[in-house]
Short mmCIF file of C-alpha atoms and ligand atoms in Angstrom, two decimals:
data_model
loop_
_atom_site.label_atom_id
_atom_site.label_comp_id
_atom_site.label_asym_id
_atom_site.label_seq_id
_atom_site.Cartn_x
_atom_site.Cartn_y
_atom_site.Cartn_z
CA UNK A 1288 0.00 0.00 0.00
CA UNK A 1289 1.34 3.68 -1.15
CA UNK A 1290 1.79 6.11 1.29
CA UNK A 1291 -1.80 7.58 -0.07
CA UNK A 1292 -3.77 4.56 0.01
CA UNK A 1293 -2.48 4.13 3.45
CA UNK A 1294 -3.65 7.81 4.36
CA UNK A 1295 -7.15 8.24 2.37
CA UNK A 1296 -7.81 4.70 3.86
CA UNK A 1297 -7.42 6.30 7.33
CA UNK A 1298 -9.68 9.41 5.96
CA UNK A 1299 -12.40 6.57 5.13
CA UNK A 1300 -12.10 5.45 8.44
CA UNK A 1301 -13.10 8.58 9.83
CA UNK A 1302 -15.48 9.47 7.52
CA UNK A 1303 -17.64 6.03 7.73
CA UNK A 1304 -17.36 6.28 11.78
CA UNK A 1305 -21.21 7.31 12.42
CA UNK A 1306 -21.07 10.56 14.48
CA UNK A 1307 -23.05 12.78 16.50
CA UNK A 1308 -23.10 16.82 15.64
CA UNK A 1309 -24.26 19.44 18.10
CA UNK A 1310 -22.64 22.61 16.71
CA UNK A 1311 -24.82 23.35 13.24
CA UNK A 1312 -26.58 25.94 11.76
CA UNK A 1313 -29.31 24.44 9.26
CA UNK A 1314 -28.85 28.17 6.76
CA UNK A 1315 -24.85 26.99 6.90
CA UNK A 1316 -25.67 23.93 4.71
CA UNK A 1317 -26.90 25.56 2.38
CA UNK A 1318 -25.99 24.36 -1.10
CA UNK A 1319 -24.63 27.43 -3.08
CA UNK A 1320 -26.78 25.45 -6.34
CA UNK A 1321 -29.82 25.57 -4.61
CA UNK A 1322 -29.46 29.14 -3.19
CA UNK A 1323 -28.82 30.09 -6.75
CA UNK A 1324 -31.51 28.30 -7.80
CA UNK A 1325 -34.01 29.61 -5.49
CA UNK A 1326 -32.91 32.92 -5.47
CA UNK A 1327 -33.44 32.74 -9.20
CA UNK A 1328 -36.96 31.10 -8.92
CA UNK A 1329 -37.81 34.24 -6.71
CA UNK A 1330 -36.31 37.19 -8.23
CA UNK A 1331 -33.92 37.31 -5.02
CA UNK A 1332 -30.60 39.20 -5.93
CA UNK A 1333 -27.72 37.77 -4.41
CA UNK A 1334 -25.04 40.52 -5.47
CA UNK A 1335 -22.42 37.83 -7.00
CA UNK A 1336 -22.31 36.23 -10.21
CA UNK A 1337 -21.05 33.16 -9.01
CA UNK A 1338 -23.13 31.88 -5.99
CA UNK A 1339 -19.95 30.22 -4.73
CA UNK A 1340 -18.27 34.17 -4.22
CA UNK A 1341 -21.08 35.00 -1.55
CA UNK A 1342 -19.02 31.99 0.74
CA UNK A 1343 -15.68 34.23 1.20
CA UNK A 1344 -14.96 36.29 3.66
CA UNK A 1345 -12.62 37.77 6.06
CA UNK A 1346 -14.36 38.43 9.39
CA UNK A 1347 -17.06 37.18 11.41
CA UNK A 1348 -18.63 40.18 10.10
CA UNK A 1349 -18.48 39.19 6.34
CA UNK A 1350 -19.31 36.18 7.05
CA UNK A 1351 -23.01 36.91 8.93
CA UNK A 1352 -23.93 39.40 6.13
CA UNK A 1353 -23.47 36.51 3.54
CA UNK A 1354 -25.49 34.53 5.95
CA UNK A 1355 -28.10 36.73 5.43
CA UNK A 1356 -27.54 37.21 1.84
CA UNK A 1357 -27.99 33.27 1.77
CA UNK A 1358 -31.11 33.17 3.80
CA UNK A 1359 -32.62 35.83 1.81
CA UNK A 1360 -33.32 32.86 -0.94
CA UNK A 1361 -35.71 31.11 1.30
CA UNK A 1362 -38.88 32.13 0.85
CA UNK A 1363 -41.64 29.39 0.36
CA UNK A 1364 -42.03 26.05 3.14
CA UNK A 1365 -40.80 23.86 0.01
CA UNK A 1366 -37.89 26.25 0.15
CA UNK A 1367 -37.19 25.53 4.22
CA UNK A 1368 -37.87 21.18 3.33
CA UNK A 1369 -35.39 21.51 0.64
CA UNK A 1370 -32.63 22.67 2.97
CA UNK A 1371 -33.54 20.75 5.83
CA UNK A 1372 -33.73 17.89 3.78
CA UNK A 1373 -30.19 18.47 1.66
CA UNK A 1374 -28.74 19.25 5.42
CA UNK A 1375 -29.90 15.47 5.97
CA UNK A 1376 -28.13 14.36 2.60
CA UNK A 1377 -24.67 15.75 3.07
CA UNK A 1378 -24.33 14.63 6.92
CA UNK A 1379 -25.15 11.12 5.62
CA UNK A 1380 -22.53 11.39 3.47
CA UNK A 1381 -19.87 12.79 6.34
CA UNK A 1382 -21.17 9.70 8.34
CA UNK A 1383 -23.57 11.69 11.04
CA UNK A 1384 -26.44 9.88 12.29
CA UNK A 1385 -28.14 12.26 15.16
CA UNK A 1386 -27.53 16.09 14.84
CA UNK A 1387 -29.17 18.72 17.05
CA UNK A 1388 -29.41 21.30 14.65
CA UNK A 1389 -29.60 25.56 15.26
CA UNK A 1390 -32.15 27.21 12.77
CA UNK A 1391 -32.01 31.22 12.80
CA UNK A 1392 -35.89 33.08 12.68
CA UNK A 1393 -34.05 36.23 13.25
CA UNK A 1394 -32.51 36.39 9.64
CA UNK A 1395 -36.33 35.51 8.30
CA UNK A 1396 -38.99 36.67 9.96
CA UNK A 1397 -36.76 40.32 9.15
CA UNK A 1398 -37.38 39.53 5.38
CA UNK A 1399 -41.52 38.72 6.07
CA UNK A 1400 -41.16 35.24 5.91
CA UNK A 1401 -43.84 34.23 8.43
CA UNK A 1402 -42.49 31.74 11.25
CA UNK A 1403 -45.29 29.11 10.26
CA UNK A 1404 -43.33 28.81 6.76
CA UNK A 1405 -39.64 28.55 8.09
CA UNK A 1406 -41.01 26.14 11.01
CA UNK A 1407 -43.35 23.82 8.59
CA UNK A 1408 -40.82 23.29 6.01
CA UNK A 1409 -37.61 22.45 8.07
CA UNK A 1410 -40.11 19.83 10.14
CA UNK A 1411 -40.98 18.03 7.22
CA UNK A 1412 -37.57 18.23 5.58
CA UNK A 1413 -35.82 16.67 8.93
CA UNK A 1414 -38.79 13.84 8.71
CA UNK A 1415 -37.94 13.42 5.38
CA UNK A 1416 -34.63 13.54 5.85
CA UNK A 1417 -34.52 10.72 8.73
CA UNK A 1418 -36.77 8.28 6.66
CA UNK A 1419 -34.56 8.88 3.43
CA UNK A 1420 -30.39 9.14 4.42
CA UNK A 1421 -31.23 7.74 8.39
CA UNK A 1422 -30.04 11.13 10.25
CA UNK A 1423 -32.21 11.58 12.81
CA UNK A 1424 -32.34 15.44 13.57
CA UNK A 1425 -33.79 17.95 16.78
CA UNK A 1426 -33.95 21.90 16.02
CA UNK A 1427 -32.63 24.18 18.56
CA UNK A 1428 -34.33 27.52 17.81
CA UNK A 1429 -31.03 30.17 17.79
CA UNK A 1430 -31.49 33.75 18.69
CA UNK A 1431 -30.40 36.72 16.57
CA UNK A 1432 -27.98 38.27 19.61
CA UNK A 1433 -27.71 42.15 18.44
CA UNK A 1434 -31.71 42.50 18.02
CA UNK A 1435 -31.21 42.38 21.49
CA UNK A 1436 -33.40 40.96 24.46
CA UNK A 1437 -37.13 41.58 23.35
CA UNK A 1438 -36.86 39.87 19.75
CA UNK A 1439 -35.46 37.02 21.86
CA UNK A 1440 -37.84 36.90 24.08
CA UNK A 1441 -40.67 37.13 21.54
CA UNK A 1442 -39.24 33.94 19.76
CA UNK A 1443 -39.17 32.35 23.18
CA UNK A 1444 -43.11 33.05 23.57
CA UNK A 1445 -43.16 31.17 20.07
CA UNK A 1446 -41.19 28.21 21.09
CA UNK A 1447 -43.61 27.79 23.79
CA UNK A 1448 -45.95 26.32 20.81
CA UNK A 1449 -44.01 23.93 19.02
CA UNK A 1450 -43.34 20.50 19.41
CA UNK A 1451 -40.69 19.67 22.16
CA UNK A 1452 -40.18 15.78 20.09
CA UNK A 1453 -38.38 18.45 17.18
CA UNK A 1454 -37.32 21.64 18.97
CA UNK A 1455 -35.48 20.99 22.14
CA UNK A 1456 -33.17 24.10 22.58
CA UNK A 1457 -32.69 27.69 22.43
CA UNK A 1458 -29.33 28.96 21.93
CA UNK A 1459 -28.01 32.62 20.42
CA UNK A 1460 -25.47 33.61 17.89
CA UNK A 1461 -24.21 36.42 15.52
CA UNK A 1462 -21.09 38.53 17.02
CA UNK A 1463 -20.08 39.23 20.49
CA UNK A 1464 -18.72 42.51 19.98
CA UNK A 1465 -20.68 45.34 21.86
CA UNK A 1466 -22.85 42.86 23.28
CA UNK A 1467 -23.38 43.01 27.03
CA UNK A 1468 -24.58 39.01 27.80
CA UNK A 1469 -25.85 39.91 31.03
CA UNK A 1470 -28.87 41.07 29.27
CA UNK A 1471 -29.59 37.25 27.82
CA UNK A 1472 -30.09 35.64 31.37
CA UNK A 1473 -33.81 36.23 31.38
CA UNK A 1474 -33.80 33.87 28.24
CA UNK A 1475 -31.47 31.48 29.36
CA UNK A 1476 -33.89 32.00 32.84
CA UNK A 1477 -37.32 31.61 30.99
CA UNK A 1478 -35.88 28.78 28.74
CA UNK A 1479 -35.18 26.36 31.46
CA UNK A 1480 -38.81 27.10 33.13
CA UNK A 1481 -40.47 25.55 29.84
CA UNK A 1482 -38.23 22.74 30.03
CA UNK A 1483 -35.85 23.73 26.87
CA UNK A 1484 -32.15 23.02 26.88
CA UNK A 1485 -29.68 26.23 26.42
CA UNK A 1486 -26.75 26.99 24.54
CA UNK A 1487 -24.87 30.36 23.48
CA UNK A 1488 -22.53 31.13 21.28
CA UNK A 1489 -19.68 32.81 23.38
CA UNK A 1490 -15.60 33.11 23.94
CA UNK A 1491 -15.92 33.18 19.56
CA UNK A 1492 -15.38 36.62 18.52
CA UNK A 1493 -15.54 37.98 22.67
CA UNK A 1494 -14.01 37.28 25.61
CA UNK A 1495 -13.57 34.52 27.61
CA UNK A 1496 -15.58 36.56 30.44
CA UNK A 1497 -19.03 36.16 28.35
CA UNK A 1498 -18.30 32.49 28.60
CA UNK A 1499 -18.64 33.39 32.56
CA UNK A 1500 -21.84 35.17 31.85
CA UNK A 1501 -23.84 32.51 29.99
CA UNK A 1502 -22.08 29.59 32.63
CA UNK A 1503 -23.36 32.03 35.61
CA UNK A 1504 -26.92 31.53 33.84
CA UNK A 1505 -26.96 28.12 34.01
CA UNK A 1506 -26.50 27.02 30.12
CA UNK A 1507 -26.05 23.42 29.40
CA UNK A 1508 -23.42 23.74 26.43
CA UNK A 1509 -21.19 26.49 25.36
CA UNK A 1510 -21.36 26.97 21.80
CA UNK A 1511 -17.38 27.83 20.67
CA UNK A 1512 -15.73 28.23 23.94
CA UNK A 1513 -12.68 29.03 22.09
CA UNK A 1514 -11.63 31.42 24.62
CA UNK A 1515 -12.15 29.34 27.93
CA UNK A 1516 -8.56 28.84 28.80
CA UNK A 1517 -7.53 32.60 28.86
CA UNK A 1518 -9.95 32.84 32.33
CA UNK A 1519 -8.35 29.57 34.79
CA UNK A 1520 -10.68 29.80 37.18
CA UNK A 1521 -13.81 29.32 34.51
CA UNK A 1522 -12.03 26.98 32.90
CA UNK A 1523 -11.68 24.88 36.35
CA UNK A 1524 -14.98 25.36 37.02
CA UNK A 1525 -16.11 24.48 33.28
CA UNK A 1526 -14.18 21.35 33.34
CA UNK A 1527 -15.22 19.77 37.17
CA UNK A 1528 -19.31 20.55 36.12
CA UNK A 1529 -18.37 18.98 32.92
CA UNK A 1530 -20.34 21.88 30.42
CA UNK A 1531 -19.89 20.94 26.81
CA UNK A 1532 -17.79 22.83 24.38
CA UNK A 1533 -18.92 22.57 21.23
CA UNK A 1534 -16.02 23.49 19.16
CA UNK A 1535 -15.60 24.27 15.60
CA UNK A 1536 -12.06 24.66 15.02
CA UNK A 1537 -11.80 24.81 11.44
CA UNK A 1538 -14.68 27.45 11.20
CA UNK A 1539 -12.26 29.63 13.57
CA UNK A 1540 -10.06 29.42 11.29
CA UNK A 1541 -12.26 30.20 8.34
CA UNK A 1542 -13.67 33.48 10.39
CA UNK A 1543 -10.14 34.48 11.28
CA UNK A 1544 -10.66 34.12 14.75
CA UNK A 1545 -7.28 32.04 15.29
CA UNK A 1546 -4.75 32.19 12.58
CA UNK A 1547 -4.56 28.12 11.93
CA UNK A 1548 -5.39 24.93 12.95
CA UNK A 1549 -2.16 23.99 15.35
CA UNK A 1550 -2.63 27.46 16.97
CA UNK A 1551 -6.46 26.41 18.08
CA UNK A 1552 -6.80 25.63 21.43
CA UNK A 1553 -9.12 22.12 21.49
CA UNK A 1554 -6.22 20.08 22.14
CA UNK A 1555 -5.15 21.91 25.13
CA UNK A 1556 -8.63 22.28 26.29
CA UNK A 1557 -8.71 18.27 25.68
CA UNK A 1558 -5.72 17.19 27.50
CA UNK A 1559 -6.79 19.88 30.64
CA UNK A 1560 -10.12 17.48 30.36
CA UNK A 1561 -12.61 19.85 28.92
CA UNK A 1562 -15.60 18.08 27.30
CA UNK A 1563 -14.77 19.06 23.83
CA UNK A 1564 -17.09 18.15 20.56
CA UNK A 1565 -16.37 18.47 17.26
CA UNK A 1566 -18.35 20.52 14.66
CA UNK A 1567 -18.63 21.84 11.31
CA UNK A 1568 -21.04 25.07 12.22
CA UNK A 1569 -21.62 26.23 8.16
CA UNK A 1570 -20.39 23.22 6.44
CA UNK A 1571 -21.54 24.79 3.53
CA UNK A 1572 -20.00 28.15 3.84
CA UNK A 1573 -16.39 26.64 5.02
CA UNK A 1574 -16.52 24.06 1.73
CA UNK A 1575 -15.81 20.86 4.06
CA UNK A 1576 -18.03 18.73 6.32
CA UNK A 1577 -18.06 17.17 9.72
CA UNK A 1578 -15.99 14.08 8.39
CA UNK A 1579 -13.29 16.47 7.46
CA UNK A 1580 -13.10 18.23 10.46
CA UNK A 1581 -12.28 14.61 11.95
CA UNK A 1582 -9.66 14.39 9.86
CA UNK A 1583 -8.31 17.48 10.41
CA UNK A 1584 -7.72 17.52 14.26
CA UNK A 1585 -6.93 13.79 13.89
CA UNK A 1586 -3.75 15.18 11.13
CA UNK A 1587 -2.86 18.58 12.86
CA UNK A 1588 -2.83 17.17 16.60
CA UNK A 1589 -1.94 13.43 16.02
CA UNK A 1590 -4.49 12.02 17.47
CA UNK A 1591 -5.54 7.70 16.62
CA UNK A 1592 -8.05 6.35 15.76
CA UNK A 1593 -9.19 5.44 19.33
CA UNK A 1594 -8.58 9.38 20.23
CA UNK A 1595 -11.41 10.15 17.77
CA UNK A 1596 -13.79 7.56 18.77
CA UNK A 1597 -13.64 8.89 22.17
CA UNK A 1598 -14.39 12.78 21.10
CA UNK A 1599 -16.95 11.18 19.00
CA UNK A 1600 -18.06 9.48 22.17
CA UNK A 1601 -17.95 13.13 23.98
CA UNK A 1602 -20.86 14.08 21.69
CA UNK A 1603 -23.01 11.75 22.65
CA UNK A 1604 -22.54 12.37 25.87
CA UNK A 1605 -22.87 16.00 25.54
CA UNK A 1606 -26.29 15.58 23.52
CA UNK A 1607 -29.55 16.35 24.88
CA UNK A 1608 -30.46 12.92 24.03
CA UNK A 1609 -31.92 10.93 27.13
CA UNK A 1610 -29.87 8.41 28.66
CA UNK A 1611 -31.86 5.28 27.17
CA UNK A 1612 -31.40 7.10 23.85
CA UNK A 1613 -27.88 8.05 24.59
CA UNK A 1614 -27.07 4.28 25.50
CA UNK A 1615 -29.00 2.73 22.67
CA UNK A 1616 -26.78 5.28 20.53
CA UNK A 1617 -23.58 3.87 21.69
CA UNK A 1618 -24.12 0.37 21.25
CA UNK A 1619 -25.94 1.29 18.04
CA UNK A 1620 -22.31 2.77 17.03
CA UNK A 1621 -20.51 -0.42 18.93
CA UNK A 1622 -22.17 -2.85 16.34
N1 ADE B 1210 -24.00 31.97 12.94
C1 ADE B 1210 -23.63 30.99 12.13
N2 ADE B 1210 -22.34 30.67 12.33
C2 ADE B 1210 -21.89 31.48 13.33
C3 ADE B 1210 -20.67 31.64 13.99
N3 ADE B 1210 -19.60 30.90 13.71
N4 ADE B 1210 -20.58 32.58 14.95
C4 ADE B 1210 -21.62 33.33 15.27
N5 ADE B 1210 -22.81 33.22 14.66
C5 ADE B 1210 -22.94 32.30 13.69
ZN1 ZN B 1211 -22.25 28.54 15.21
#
């Protein structure tokens, strides 16, 4: 066997081991083909020739105004199944099997796409996308941060309605920057008295001290976490409790917020025995998927094949699965 065979069979590995994903925002999957398409179908101007231009850019900034440039071509419920369902397609393909799943009303219900439309469509694209490629997928409803408290709040009233066996989480996202979080622990509050699971996106593009914040409000994951280390105390008190990181090193990369893939932090979080995950965030957007990511981390850090299993392993545990469904996941992945 050639040096290559010996490596892509190792990438094959990887890539067939079924997986859990916690860290993934349904808009980032978006195909560029089918936004072009359906920005065509509706007269939707996307500003680029080339749909594949509106996925480059420099800054977390850039990148959430070509996430809304992207959302912008869903419009119709068919529109919301479609990507839901494609989401389904390409995880299959990385080797995912359960993935609890962010969706982002902010960036819609701003364009006059009703709620009823985004919600309808994604639930009967994740169906259809269980029954079809076997990935079983929950919906955790994501806040637009910078709208602020009340828009959050609204959507909270909203989530009060749906069905808890598809949405099972609110979490928030978009840029730290100017943000105070303090003003998010009446969601994070409210949340957890209807029963829903929390997340946030912090210690991304802020400081490790909003990591504090959302922690001191009792979330049950940190979304990112990238920053953790730089506060020792947190990160003691992160580790002993056990809070998830959900970590998507290559997408810090991509958004510039560390300059490579060595310089990223997740191993040293690892070894100081953090419960790190591994994500993709906007496979689309980033032009590589959750299997990639695996072997990624497994090149840059050196990590076997028995290291990965056991991050895979930390996903499951850091689900919001139940522990019957958590258990009948692992020995569904032991056989
Ligand atoms: N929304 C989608 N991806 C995001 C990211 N990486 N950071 C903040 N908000 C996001
Ligand atoms: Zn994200």
């Amino acid at each position: 066997m050639s040096v290559m065979e010996i490596r892509s069979a190792a990438d094959s590995r990887l890539r067939a081991m079924p997986k859990v994903e916690l860290h993934c925002h349904v808009e980032g999957t978006a195909r560029a083909s089918t936004v072009a398409e359906l920005a065509t179908r509706h007269g939707v101007p996307l500003g680029v020739d080339d749909p594949d231009d509106l996925y480059t850019y420099g800054s977390l900034a850039d990148f959430l105004n070509a996430f809304g440039v992207v959302c912008s071509a869903f419009v119709e419920p068919a529109d919301f199944h479609r990507l839901a369902y494609e989401a389904a397609e390409d995880a299959a393909a990385a080797g995912t099997r359960y993935r609890e799943m962010f969706f982002s009303p902010g960036f819609h219900l701003d364009r006059g796409v009703p709620f009823h439309v985004m919600w309808e469509g994604l639930a009967s694209g994740v169906a259809d996308g269980e029954t079809d490629h076997g990935v079983r997928t929950r919906l955790i409803l994501d806040v637009d941060k910078p709208k602020g408290i009340g828009p959050a709040m609204a959507l909270l009233e909203v989530a009060r309605t749906l069905d808890r066996d598809l949405l099972i989480g609110i979490g928030g996202d978009s840029t730290e920057r100017g943000l105070d979080h303090h003003i998010f622990e009446p969601l994070i509050a409210e949340a957890k008295n209807l029963g829903l699971k929390t997340c946030f996106h912090c210690g991304e593009d802020g400081p490790a001290e909003n990591i504090e914040i959302m922690v001191e409000a009792g979330v049950d994951r940190i979304d990112h976490g990238t920053r953790l280390l730089d506060l020792p105390d947190l990160a003691r008190r992160v580790i002993d409790a056990q809070i998830p990181l959900t970590s998507c090193p290559s997408s810090n990369v991509e958004i510039g917020i560390v300059e490579s893939l060595e310089s990223h932090p997740f191993d040293e979080q690892r070894v100081a025995g953090a419960l790190v995950t591994l994500n993709s965030d906007d496979p689309a957007f980033f032009r590589f998927d959750l299997a990639d990511e695996y072997e990624r981390i497994a090149a840059v850090f050196g990590y076997d094949h028995e290291a990965m299993v056991s991050i895979r392993d930390n996903a499951i545990d850091a689900s919001w699965l139940d522990d019957t469904d958590k258990a009948a996941l692992r020995a569904e992945f032991a056989g």
